[in-house]
XYZ file of C-alpha atoms in Angstrom:
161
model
C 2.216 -1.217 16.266
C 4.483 -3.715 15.487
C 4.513 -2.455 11.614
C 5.529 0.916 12.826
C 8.890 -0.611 15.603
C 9.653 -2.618 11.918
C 9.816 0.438 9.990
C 11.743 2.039 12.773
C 14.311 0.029 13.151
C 14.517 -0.742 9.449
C 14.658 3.024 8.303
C 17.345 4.114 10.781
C 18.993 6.230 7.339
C 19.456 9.911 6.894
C 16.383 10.274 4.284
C 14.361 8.626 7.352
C 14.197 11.756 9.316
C 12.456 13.784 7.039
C 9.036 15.011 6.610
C 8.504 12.785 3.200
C 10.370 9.762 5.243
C 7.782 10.441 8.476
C 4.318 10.591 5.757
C 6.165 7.891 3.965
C 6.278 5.521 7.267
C 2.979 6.301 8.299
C 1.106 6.192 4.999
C 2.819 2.915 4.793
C 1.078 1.532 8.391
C -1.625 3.223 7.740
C -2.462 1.244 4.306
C -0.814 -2.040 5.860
C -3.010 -1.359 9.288
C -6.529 -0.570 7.294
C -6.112 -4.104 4.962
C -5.132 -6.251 8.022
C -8.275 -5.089 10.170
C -10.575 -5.470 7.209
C -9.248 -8.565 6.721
C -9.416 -9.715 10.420
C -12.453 -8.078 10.500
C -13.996 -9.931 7.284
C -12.886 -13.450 9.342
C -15.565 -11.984 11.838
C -18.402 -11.412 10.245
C -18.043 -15.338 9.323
C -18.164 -16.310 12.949
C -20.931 -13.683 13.567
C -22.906 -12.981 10.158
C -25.496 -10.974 12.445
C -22.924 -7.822 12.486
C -23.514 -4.930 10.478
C -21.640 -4.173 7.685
C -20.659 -0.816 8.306
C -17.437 -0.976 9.610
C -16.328 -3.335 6.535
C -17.753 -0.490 4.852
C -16.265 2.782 6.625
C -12.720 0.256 6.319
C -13.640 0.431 2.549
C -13.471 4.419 2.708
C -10.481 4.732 4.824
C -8.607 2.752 3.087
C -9.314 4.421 -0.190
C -8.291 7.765 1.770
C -4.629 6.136 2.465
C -4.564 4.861 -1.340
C -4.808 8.203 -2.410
C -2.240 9.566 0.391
C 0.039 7.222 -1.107
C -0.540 7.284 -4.782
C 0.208 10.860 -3.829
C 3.306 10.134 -2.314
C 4.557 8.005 -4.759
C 3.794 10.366 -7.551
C 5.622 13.223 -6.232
C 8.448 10.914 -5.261
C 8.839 10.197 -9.019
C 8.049 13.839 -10.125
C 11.377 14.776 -7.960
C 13.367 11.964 -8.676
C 12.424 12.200 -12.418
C 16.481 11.178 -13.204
C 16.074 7.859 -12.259
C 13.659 7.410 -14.809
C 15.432 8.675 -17.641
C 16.332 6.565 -20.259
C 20.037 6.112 -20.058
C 20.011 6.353 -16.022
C 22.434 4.951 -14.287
C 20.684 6.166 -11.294
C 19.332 3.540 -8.283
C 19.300 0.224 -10.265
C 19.377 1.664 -13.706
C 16.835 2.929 -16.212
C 15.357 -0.731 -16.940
C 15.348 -1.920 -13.521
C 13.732 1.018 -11.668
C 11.213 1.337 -14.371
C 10.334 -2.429 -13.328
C 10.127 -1.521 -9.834
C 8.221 1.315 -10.358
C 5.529 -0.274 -12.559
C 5.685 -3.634 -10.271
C 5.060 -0.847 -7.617
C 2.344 1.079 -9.000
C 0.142 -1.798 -11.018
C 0.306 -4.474 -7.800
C 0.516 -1.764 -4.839
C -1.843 0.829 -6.561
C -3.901 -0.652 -9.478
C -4.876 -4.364 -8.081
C -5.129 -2.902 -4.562
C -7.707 -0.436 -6.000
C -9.419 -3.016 -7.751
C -9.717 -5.705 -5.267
C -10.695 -2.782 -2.884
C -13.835 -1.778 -5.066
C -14.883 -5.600 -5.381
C -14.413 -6.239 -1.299
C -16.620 -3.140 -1.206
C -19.200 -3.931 -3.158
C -19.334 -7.683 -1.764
C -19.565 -6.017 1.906
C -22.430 -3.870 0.649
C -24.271 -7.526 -0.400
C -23.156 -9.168 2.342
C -21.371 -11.409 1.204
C -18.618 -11.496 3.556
C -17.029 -15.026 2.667
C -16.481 -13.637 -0.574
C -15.273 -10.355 0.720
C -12.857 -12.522 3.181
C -11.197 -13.946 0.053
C -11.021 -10.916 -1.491
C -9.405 -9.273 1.432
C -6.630 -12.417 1.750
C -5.606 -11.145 -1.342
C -5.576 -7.430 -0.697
C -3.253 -8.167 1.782
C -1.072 -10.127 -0.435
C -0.764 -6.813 -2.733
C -0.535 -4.406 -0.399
C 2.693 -6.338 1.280
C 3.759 -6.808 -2.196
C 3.446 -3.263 -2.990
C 5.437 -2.054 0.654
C 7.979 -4.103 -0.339
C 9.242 -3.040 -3.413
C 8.504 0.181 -1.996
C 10.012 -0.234 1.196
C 13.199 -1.377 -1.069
C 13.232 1.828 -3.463
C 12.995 4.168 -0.358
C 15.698 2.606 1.611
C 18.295 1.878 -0.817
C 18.100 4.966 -2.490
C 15.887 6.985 -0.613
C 12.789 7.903 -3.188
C 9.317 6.670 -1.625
C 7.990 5.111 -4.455
């Protein structure tokens, strides 16, 4: 809850109040919200190893759903904002520098996310839940990461990487 007052009071801009702004926000706390519980909930499972592992699990699956819901997101936001990625642009931050945004964006906030999800998957599947609690530490680092420069794209200039 308190992601979603942050991006409330942090996106109070025209391109907000739009349908892409609204899936934008949510797909945002929804990714955010799934990697904090399974990382709360990996902390858990240390103090009670006894617990099954299914909810690590069905955390696994959800948050693979939101991945996709924002990979999707993101890729239509550069499919209609194509200009800023044209060499030459003068667009946003300029060719170079949105190009290093977007591929800070999509290799941290996409590709290690996606990664580190399938190995705190597998791990939770073994039970090895110390392990997975490491691995889910550094989920969260990514997926922060990933909001950010996100978060920074879509409010300066309004495209929700």
């Amino acid at each position: 809850s308190l992601t979603i007052i942050g991006f409330l009071l942090w996106g109070v801009e025209a391109h907000f109040f739009t349908l892409i702004g609204t899936v934008y926000v949510l797909s945002a706390t929804l990714l955010m919200g799934i990697t904090i519980y399974m990382m709360a909930l990996g902390h858990y499972y240390l103090v009670v190893p006894k617990l099954s592992e299914r909810p690590l699990v069905v955390g696994s699956y959800l948050l693979w759903i939101f991945l996709v819901m924002k990979m999707s997101l993101s890729g239509y936001a550069m499919y209609e904002n194509w200009n800023y990625f044209v060499e030459g642009s003068r667009l946003g931050d300029g060719f170079m520098m949105n190009w290093v945004f977007a591929s800070m964006r999509i290799l941290w906030g996409f590709g290690a996310l996606g990664a580190l999800s399938y190995f705190s998957y597998k791990l939770a599947v073994m039970r090895s839940f110390q392990s997975a609690t490491g691995v889910l530490y550094t989920m969260v680092f990514f997926v922060f990461t990933g909001e950010l420069l996100s978060g920074y794209f879509y409010h300066k200039f309004g495209v929700a990487l």
